[in-house]
PDB file of C-alpha atoms in Angstrom:
ATOM      1  CA  LYS A   1      20.504  -3.626  -3.247  1.00  0.00           C
ATOM      2  CA  ALA A   2      18.102  -1.399  -5.220  1.00  0.00           C
ATOM      3  CA  GLY A   3      14.741  -0.804  -3.949  1.00  0.00           C
ATOM      4  CA  VAL A   4      11.747  -0.439  -5.830  1.00  0.00           C
ATOM      5  CA  THR A   5      12.151   2.659  -8.434  1.00  0.00           C
ATOM      6  CA  GLN A   6       9.084   4.521 -10.078  1.00  0.00           C
ATOM      7  CA  THR A   7       9.743   7.275 -12.351  1.00  0.00           C
ATOM      8  CA  PRO A   8       8.998  10.019 -12.848  1.00  0.00           C
ATOM      9  CA  ARG A   9       8.914  11.485  -9.581  1.00  0.00           C
ATOM     10  CA  TYR A  10       6.631  14.521 -10.149  1.00  0.00           C
ATOM     11  CA  LEU A  11       4.359  15.055 -13.123  1.00  0.00           C
ATOM     12  CA  ILE A  12       1.984  17.888 -14.421  1.00  0.00           C
ATOM     13  CA  LYS A  13      -0.340  17.237 -17.298  1.00  0.00           C
ATOM     14  CA  THR A  14      -3.724  19.204 -18.604  1.00  0.00           C
ATOM     15  CA  ARG A  15      -6.907  17.578 -18.874  1.00  0.00           C
ATOM     16  CA  GLY A  16      -7.588  15.292 -22.013  1.00  0.00           C
ATOM     17  CA  GLN A  17      -3.606  14.344 -21.920  1.00  0.00           C
ATOM     18  CA  GLN A  18      -2.233  11.029 -21.667  1.00  0.00           C
ATOM     19  CA  VAL A  19       0.558   9.885 -19.159  1.00  0.00           C
ATOM     20  CA  THR A  20       2.573   6.845 -18.883  1.00  0.00           C
ATOM     21  CA  LEU A  21       4.377   6.015 -15.571  1.00  0.00           C
ATOM     22  CA  SER A  22       7.101   3.622 -15.030  1.00  0.00           C
ATOM     23  CA  CYS A  23       8.758   1.257 -12.296  1.00  0.00           C
ATOM     24  CA  SER A  24      11.454  -0.808 -11.845  1.00  0.00           C
ATOM     25  CA  PRO A  25      10.882  -3.824  -9.312  1.00  0.00           C
ATOM     26  CA  ILE A  26      13.758  -4.984  -6.994  1.00  0.00           C
ATOM     27  CA  SER A  27      16.073  -7.360  -8.691  1.00  0.00           C
ATOM     28  CA  GLY A  28      14.213 -11.153  -9.033  1.00  0.00           C
ATOM     29  CA  HIS A  29      11.038  -9.843  -8.312  1.00  0.00           C
ATOM     30  CA  ARG A  30       8.806 -10.965 -10.701  1.00  0.00           C
ATOM     31  CA  SER A  31       5.302  -9.976  -9.179  1.00  0.00           C
ATOM     32  CA  VAL A  32       4.312  -6.297  -9.834  1.00  0.00           C
ATOM     33  CA  SER A  33       0.838  -4.481  -8.587  1.00  0.00           C
ATOM     34  CA  TRP A  34      -0.134  -0.498  -9.200  1.00  0.00           C
ATOM     35  CA  TYR A  35      -2.006   1.608  -6.674  1.00  0.00           C
ATOM     36  CA  GLN A  36      -3.419   4.768  -6.580  1.00  0.00           C
ATOM     37  CA  GLN A  37      -3.588   6.786  -3.040  1.00  0.00           C
ATOM     38  CA  THR A  38      -5.419   9.888  -2.778  1.00  0.00           C
ATOM     39  CA  PRO A  39      -6.030  11.340   0.811  1.00  0.00           C
ATOM     40  CA  GLY A  40      -9.839  10.617   0.929  1.00  0.00           C
ATOM     41  CA  GLN A  41      -9.648   6.990  -0.387  1.00  0.00           C
ATOM     42  CA  GLY A  42      -6.529   5.970   0.848  1.00  0.00           C
ATOM     43  CA  LEU A  43      -4.641   2.941  -1.909  1.00  0.00           C
ATOM     44  CA  GLN A  44      -7.137   1.764  -3.639  1.00  0.00           C
ATOM     45  CA  PHE A  45      -5.734  -1.037  -6.103  1.00  0.00           C
ATOM     46  CA  LEU A  46      -5.075  -0.546  -9.748  1.00  0.00           C
ATOM     47  CA  PHE A  47      -3.986  -3.840 -11.063  1.00  0.00           C
ATOM     48  CA  GLU A  48      -1.245  -6.349 -10.622  1.00  0.00           C
ATOM     49  CA  TYR A  49       1.237  -8.220 -12.869  1.00  0.00           C
ATOM     50  CA  PHE A  50       3.328 -11.554 -13.007  1.00  0.00           C
ATOM     51  CA  SER A  51       5.150 -13.203 -16.074  1.00  0.00           C
ATOM     52  CA  GLU A  52       4.008 -10.419 -18.006  1.00  0.00           C
ATOM     53  CA  THR A  53       0.357 -11.001 -17.228  1.00  0.00           C
ATOM     54  CA  GLN A  54      -2.186  -9.339 -15.857  1.00  0.00           C
ATOM     55  CA  ARG A  55      -3.085 -11.336 -12.781  1.00  0.00           C
ATOM     56  CA  ASN A  56      -5.993  -8.482 -11.567  1.00  0.00           C
ATOM     57  CA  LYS A  57      -7.783  -5.742 -11.739  1.00  0.00           C
ATOM     58  CA  GLY A  58      -9.018  -3.155  -9.564  1.00  0.00           C
ATOM     59  CA  ASN A  59     -12.382  -1.140 -10.194  1.00  0.00           C
ATOM     60  CA  PHE A  60     -11.241   1.528 -12.192  1.00  0.00           C
ATOM     61  CA  PRO A  61     -12.128   2.549 -15.833  1.00  0.00           C
ATOM     62  CA  GLY A  62     -10.859   1.149 -18.881  1.00  0.00           C
ATOM     63  CA  ARG A  63      -8.640   4.873 -19.481  1.00  0.00           C
ATOM     64  CA  PHE A  64      -6.310   2.688 -17.161  1.00  0.00           C
ATOM     65  CA  SER A  65      -4.015   0.188 -18.581  1.00  0.00           C
ATOM     66  CA  GLY A  66      -0.578  -1.371 -17.430  1.00  0.00           C
ATOM     67  CA  ARG A  67       1.578  -3.667 -18.797  1.00  0.00           C
ATOM     68  CA  GLN A  68       4.463  -5.683 -17.682  1.00  0.00           C
ATOM     69  CA  PHE A  69       7.983  -6.516 -19.545  1.00  0.00           C
ATOM     70  CA  SER A  70       9.836  -9.671 -20.083  1.00  0.00           C
ATOM     71  CA  ASN A  71      12.555  -7.805 -17.513  1.00  0.00           C
ATOM     72  CA  SER A  72       9.430  -7.490 -14.790  1.00  0.00           C
ATOM     73  CA  ARG A  73       9.353  -3.715 -15.027  1.00  0.00           C
ATOM     74  CA  SER A  74       6.174  -2.633 -15.381  1.00  0.00           C
ATOM     75  CA  GLU A  75       4.775   0.506 -16.922  1.00  0.00           C
ATOM     76  CA  MET A  76       1.178   1.977 -16.253  1.00  0.00           C
ATOM     77  CA  ASN A  77      -0.719   4.781 -18.864  1.00  0.00           C
ATOM     78  CA  VAL A  78      -3.417   6.646 -18.366  1.00  0.00           C
ATOM     79  CA  SER A  79      -5.529   8.103 -21.464  1.00  0.00           C
ATOM     80  CA  THR A  80      -7.878  11.141 -21.306  1.00  0.00           C
ATOM     81  CA  LEU A  81      -6.668  12.738 -17.990  1.00  0.00           C
ATOM     82  CA  GLU A  82      -9.283  14.060 -15.658  1.00  0.00           C
ATOM     83  CA  LEU A  83      -9.006  16.024 -12.580  1.00  0.00           C
ATOM     84  CA  GLY A  84     -10.184  13.396 -10.628  1.00  0.00           C
ATOM     85  CA  ASP A  85      -6.565  11.314 -11.674  1.00  0.00           C
ATOM     86  CA  SER A  86      -4.688  13.527  -9.697  1.00  0.00           C
ATOM     87  CA  ALA A  87      -2.926  11.056  -7.098  1.00  0.00           C
ATOM     88  CA  LEU A  88      -0.203   9.388  -5.782  1.00  0.00           C
ATOM     89  CA  TYR A  89       0.453   6.460  -7.845  1.00  0.00           C
ATOM     90  CA  LEU A  90       2.661   3.692  -6.337  1.00  0.00           C
ATOM     91  CA  CYS A  91       4.609   0.496  -7.646  1.00  0.00           C
ATOM     92  CA  ALA A  92       5.085  -2.446  -5.311  1.00  0.00           C
ATOM     93  CA  SER A  93       6.776  -5.524  -6.019  1.00  0.00           C
ATOM     94  CA  SER A  94       7.220  -9.009  -4.532  1.00  0.00           C
ATOM     95  CA  PRO A  95       9.531 -12.045  -4.858  1.00  0.00           C
ATOM     96  CA  GLY A  96       7.176 -14.463  -5.557  1.00  0.00           C
ATOM     97  CA  THR A  97       3.380 -14.994  -7.590  1.00  0.00           C
ATOM     98  CA  PRO A  98       0.450 -13.107  -6.628  1.00  0.00           C
ATOM     99  CA  ASN A  99      -1.718 -14.141  -3.853  1.00  0.00           C
ATOM    100  CA  SER A 100       0.866 -15.854  -2.151  1.00  0.00           C
ATOM    101  CA  GLY A 101       0.649 -14.091   1.241  1.00  0.00           C
ATOM    102  CA  GLU A 102       4.063 -12.149   0.946  1.00  0.00           C
ATOM    103  CA  LYS A 103       4.705  -8.544   1.873  1.00  0.00           C
ATOM    104  CA  LEU A 104       5.230  -5.443  -0.553  1.00  0.00           C
ATOM    105  CA  PHE A 105       7.651  -3.619  -1.392  1.00  0.00           C
ATOM    106  CA  PHE A 106       7.076   0.045  -2.623  1.00  0.00           C
ATOM    107  CA  GLY A 107       8.309   2.580  -4.768  1.00  0.00           C
ATOM    108  CA  SER A 108       8.203   6.130  -3.489  1.00  0.00           C
ATOM    109  CA  GLY A 109       5.419   6.984  -6.204  1.00  0.00           C
ATOM    110  CA  THR A 110       4.569   9.702  -8.718  1.00  0.00           C
ATOM    111  CA  GLN A 111       2.910  12.464  -8.167  1.00  0.00           C
ATOM    112  CA  LEU A 112       0.439  13.124 -10.764  1.00  0.00           C
ATOM    113  CA  SER A 113      -1.455  16.182 -10.750  1.00  0.00           C
ATOM    114  CA  VAL A 114      -3.815  17.214 -13.532  1.00  0.00           C
ATOM    115  CA  LEU A 115      -5.028  20.946 -13.988  1.00  0.00           C
TER     116      LEU A 115
ATOM    117  CA  GLU B   1     -16.687  -6.994  -0.697  1.00  0.00           C
ATOM    118  CA  ASP B   2     -13.449  -7.025   1.461  1.00  0.00           C
ATOM    119  CA  GLN B   3     -13.475  -4.208   3.794  1.00  0.00           C
ATOM    120  CA  VAL B   4     -10.795  -2.744   6.142  1.00  0.00           C
ATOM    121  CA  THR B   5     -11.776   0.278   8.750  1.00  0.00           C
ATOM    122  CA  GLN B   6      -9.129   1.357  10.563  1.00  0.00           C
ATOM    123  CA  SER B   7      -9.655   3.655  13.751  1.00  0.00           C
ATOM    124  CA  PRO B   8      -8.781   6.396  14.765  1.00  0.00           C
ATOM    125  CA  GLU B   9      -8.286   8.325  11.911  1.00  0.00           C
ATOM    126  CA  ALA B  10      -5.530  10.475  13.708  1.00  0.00           C
ATOM    127  CA  LEU B  11      -3.997  10.047  16.940  1.00  0.00           C
ATOM    128  CA  ARG B  12      -1.819  12.689  18.837  1.00  0.00           C
ATOM    129  CA  LEU B  13       0.263  11.151  21.657  1.00  0.00           C
ATOM    130  CA  GLN B  14       2.645  12.909  24.199  1.00  0.00           C
ATOM    131  CA  GLU B  15       5.862  11.115  23.599  1.00  0.00           C
ATOM    132  CA  GLY B  16       5.970   8.090  26.021  1.00  0.00           C
ATOM    133  CA  GLU B  17       2.118   7.750  25.859  1.00  0.00           C
ATOM    134  CA  SER B  18       1.454   4.283  24.916  1.00  0.00           C
ATOM    135  CA  SER B  19      -1.440   3.902  22.825  1.00  0.00           C
ATOM    136  CA  SER B  20      -3.366   1.282  20.260  1.00  0.00           C
ATOM    137  CA  LEU B  21      -4.210   1.535  16.645  1.00  0.00           C
ATOM    138  CA  ASN B  22      -7.567  -0.505  15.441  1.00  0.00           C
ATOM    139  CA  CYS B  23      -7.685  -2.348  11.837  1.00  0.00           C
ATOM    140  CA  SER B  24     -11.191  -4.064  11.524  1.00  0.00           C
ATOM    141  CA  TYR B  25     -11.770  -6.212   8.683  1.00  0.00           C
ATOM    142  CA  THR B  26     -14.435  -8.506   6.984  1.00  0.00           C
ATOM    143  CA  VAL B  27     -12.844 -10.493   4.063  1.00  0.00           C
ATOM    144  CA  SER B  28     -13.272 -14.018   2.651  1.00  0.00           C
ATOM    145  CA  GLY B  29     -10.833 -16.356   4.200  1.00  0.00           C
ATOM    146  CA  LEU B  30      -7.838 -14.360   5.133  1.00  0.00           C
ATOM    147  CA  ARG B  31      -4.635 -15.702   3.669  1.00  0.00           C
ATOM    148  CA  GLY B  32      -2.741 -12.132   5.722  1.00  0.00           C
ATOM    149  CA  LEU B  33      -2.673  -9.045   7.483  1.00  0.00           C
ATOM    150  CA  PHE B  34       0.010  -6.915   7.217  1.00  0.00           C
ATOM    151  CA  TRP B  35       0.913  -3.665   8.689  1.00  0.00           C
ATOM    152  CA  TYR B  36       2.961  -0.914   6.825  1.00  0.00           C
ATOM    153  CA  ARG B  37       4.488   2.391   7.878  1.00  0.00           C
ATOM    154  CA  GLN B  38       4.314   5.564   5.463  1.00  0.00           C
ATOM    155  CA  ASP B  39       5.645   8.982   6.094  1.00  0.00           C
ATOM    156  CA  PRO B  40       5.210  12.120   3.673  1.00  0.00           C
ATOM    157  CA  GLY B  41       6.482  11.793   0.436  1.00  0.00           C
ATOM    158  CA  LYS B  42       7.739   8.319   0.571  1.00  0.00           C
ATOM    159  CA  GLY B  43       5.931   4.648  -0.121  1.00  0.00           C
ATOM    160  CA  PRO B  44       4.424   2.557   2.294  1.00  0.00           C
ATOM    161  CA  GLU B  45       6.961   0.349   4.356  1.00  0.00           C
ATOM    162  CA  PHE B  46       6.379  -3.114   5.590  1.00  0.00           C
ATOM    163  CA  LEU B  47       6.211  -3.971   9.503  1.00  0.00           C
ATOM    164  CA  PHE B  48       4.235  -6.820  10.476  1.00  0.00           C
ATOM    165  CA  THR B  49       2.399  -9.830   8.629  1.00  0.00           C
ATOM    166  CA  LEU B  50       0.086 -11.881  10.292  1.00  0.00           C
ATOM    167  CA  TYR B  51      -1.407 -15.105   9.326  1.00  0.00           C
ATOM    168  CA  SER B  52      -3.994 -16.208  12.032  1.00  0.00           C
ATOM    169  CA  ALA B  53      -5.893 -15.309  14.872  1.00  0.00           C
ATOM    170  CA  GLY B  54      -3.610 -15.399  18.373  1.00  0.00           C
ATOM    171  CA  GLU B  55      -0.787 -14.526  16.196  1.00  0.00           C
ATOM    172  CA  GLU B  56       1.530 -12.027  17.823  1.00  0.00           C
ATOM    173  CA  LYS B  57       5.020 -10.089  16.134  1.00  0.00           C
ATOM    174  CA  GLU B  58       7.084  -7.224  18.183  1.00  0.00           C
ATOM    175  CA  LYS B  59       9.401  -4.710  17.053  1.00  0.00           C
ATOM    176  CA  GLU B  60      11.111  -2.503  18.849  1.00  0.00           C
ATOM    177  CA  ARG B  61       7.934  -0.453  20.313  1.00  0.00           C
ATOM    178  CA  LEU B  62       5.515  -1.911  18.323  1.00  0.00           C
ATOM    179  CA  LYS B  63       3.475  -5.271  18.753  1.00  0.00           C
ATOM    180  CA  ALA B  64       0.811  -6.386  16.602  1.00  0.00           C
ATOM    181  CA  THR B  65      -1.875  -8.955  17.237  1.00  0.00           C
ATOM    182  CA  LEU B  66      -4.690 -10.535  15.490  1.00  0.00           C
ATOM    183  CA  THR B  67      -7.958 -12.053  16.032  1.00  0.00           C
ATOM    184  CA  LYS B  68     -10.702 -13.138  13.676  1.00  0.00           C
ATOM    185  CA  LYS B  69     -12.043  -9.487  13.248  1.00  0.00           C
ATOM    186  CA  GLU B  70      -9.318  -7.388  14.166  1.00  0.00           C
ATOM    187  CA  SER B  71      -5.962  -6.560  14.428  1.00  0.00           C
ATOM    188  CA  PHE B  72      -4.362  -3.685  17.129  1.00  0.00           C
ATOM    189  CA  LEU B  73      -1.220  -1.959  16.765  1.00  0.00           C
ATOM    190  CA  HIS B  74       0.422  -1.452  19.938  1.00  0.00           C
ATOM    191  CA  ILE B  75       2.936   1.486  20.343  1.00  0.00           C
ATOM    192  CA  THR B  76       4.666   1.483  23.503  1.00  0.00           C
ATOM    193  CA  ALA B  77       6.580   4.306  24.961  1.00  0.00           C
ATOM    194  CA  PRO B  78       6.512   6.250  21.673  1.00  0.00           C
ATOM    195  CA  LYS B  79       9.263   8.390  20.406  1.00  0.00           C
ATOM    196  CA  PRO B  80       8.297  11.750  17.910  1.00  0.00           C
ATOM    197  CA  GLU B  81      10.178   9.346  15.426  1.00  0.00           C
ATOM    198  CA  ASP B  82       7.447   6.741  15.302  1.00  0.00           C
ATOM    199  CA  SER B  83       4.958   9.866  13.758  1.00  0.00           C
ATOM    200  CA  ALA B  84       3.626   8.356  10.309  1.00  0.00           C
ATOM    201  CA  THR B  85       0.789   6.900   8.987  1.00  0.00           C
ATOM    202  CA  TYR B  86       0.066   3.155   9.564  1.00  0.00           C
ATOM    203  CA  LEU B  87      -2.151   1.686   7.528  1.00  0.00           C
ATOM    204  CA  CYS B  88      -3.363  -1.933   7.756  1.00  0.00           C
ATOM    205  CA  ALA B  89      -3.755  -4.147   4.919  1.00  0.00           C
ATOM    206  CA  VAL B  90      -5.953  -7.570   4.124  1.00  0.00           C
ATOM    207  CA  GLU B  91      -4.844 -10.166   1.457  1.00  0.00           C
ATOM    208  CA  PRO B  92      -7.788 -12.992   1.165  1.00  0.00           C
ATOM    209  CA  GLY B  93      -7.941 -16.420   0.072  1.00  0.00           C
ATOM    210  CA  GLY B  94      -7.969 -16.931  -3.427  1.00  0.00           C
ATOM    211  CA  TYR B  95      -6.756 -14.950  -6.723  1.00  0.00           C
ATOM    212  CA  GLN B  96      -8.307 -11.739  -4.949  1.00  0.00           C
ATOM    213  CA  LYS B  97      -6.984  -7.856  -4.608  1.00  0.00           C
ATOM    214  CA  VAL B  98      -5.160  -6.817  -1.399  1.00  0.00           C
ATOM    215  CA  THR B  99      -7.632  -4.102   0.688  1.00  0.00           C
ATOM    216  CA  PHE B 100      -5.844  -1.195   2.380  1.00  0.00           C
ATOM    217  CA  GLY B 101      -7.677   0.993   5.176  1.00  0.00           C
ATOM    218  CA  THR B 102      -7.218   4.201   4.886  1.00  0.00           C
ATOM    219  CA  GLY B 103      -4.667   4.578   7.624  1.00  0.00           C
ATOM    220  CA  THR B 104      -4.316   6.141  11.129  1.00  0.00           C
ATOM    221  CA  LYS B 105      -2.020   9.418  11.216  1.00  0.00           C
ATOM    222  CA  LEU B 106       0.240   9.544  14.240  1.00  0.00           C
ATOM    223  CA  GLN B 107       1.933  12.179  15.807  1.00  0.00           C
ATOM    224  CA  VAL B 108       3.865  11.835  18.593  1.00  0.00           C
ATOM    225  CA  ILE B 109       4.593  15.445  20.844  1.00  0.00           C
ATOM    226  CA  PRO B 110       7.974  15.546  22.459  1.00  0.00           C
TER     227      PRO B 110
END
């Protein structure tokens, strides 16, 4: 069974640009969540989706948005990039509903560098 | 707000030298406490879930325990391949987000 797939693996952008990251969950998994990981802050929760609906959102500005499609694939978008957005963006999936105490399956992440 | 604090930030052990990693947490109603392992350039990989105080789980050289305020990850006779960053996370009750600690970076020297 294929794991969680994130594309692209690496991305370099300049300030002010926007970026879209993609995540394909494990087949059959319906919940997808996104995290930002930086050396100083660790993993910070961005948002979580289930059945194409955002079920939870972290404390990030409105420049960060996401969506989930009917096949459970998810995308996140960051507009008007800032230098501080440089980070590893991780996607995770789980089989059931959010907040059900299930473990998360993570992808390898997208490393975003903003110059 | 839920908080997770991991200590130490970094730990260097000789091969075979047992030790423990700590995860202290404050959460409004614990649904589950998770331990993950993360290797450089990869996403976290699940190790254990603990649901209630007193619970223990083991896997090879790792053993996780849980009290009402903290969890320990005990590493017995570690090997160099155990070198990684170990992350602790808590999921509260209700419809609240999972909160991760900043991790303990473990290095095991041959």
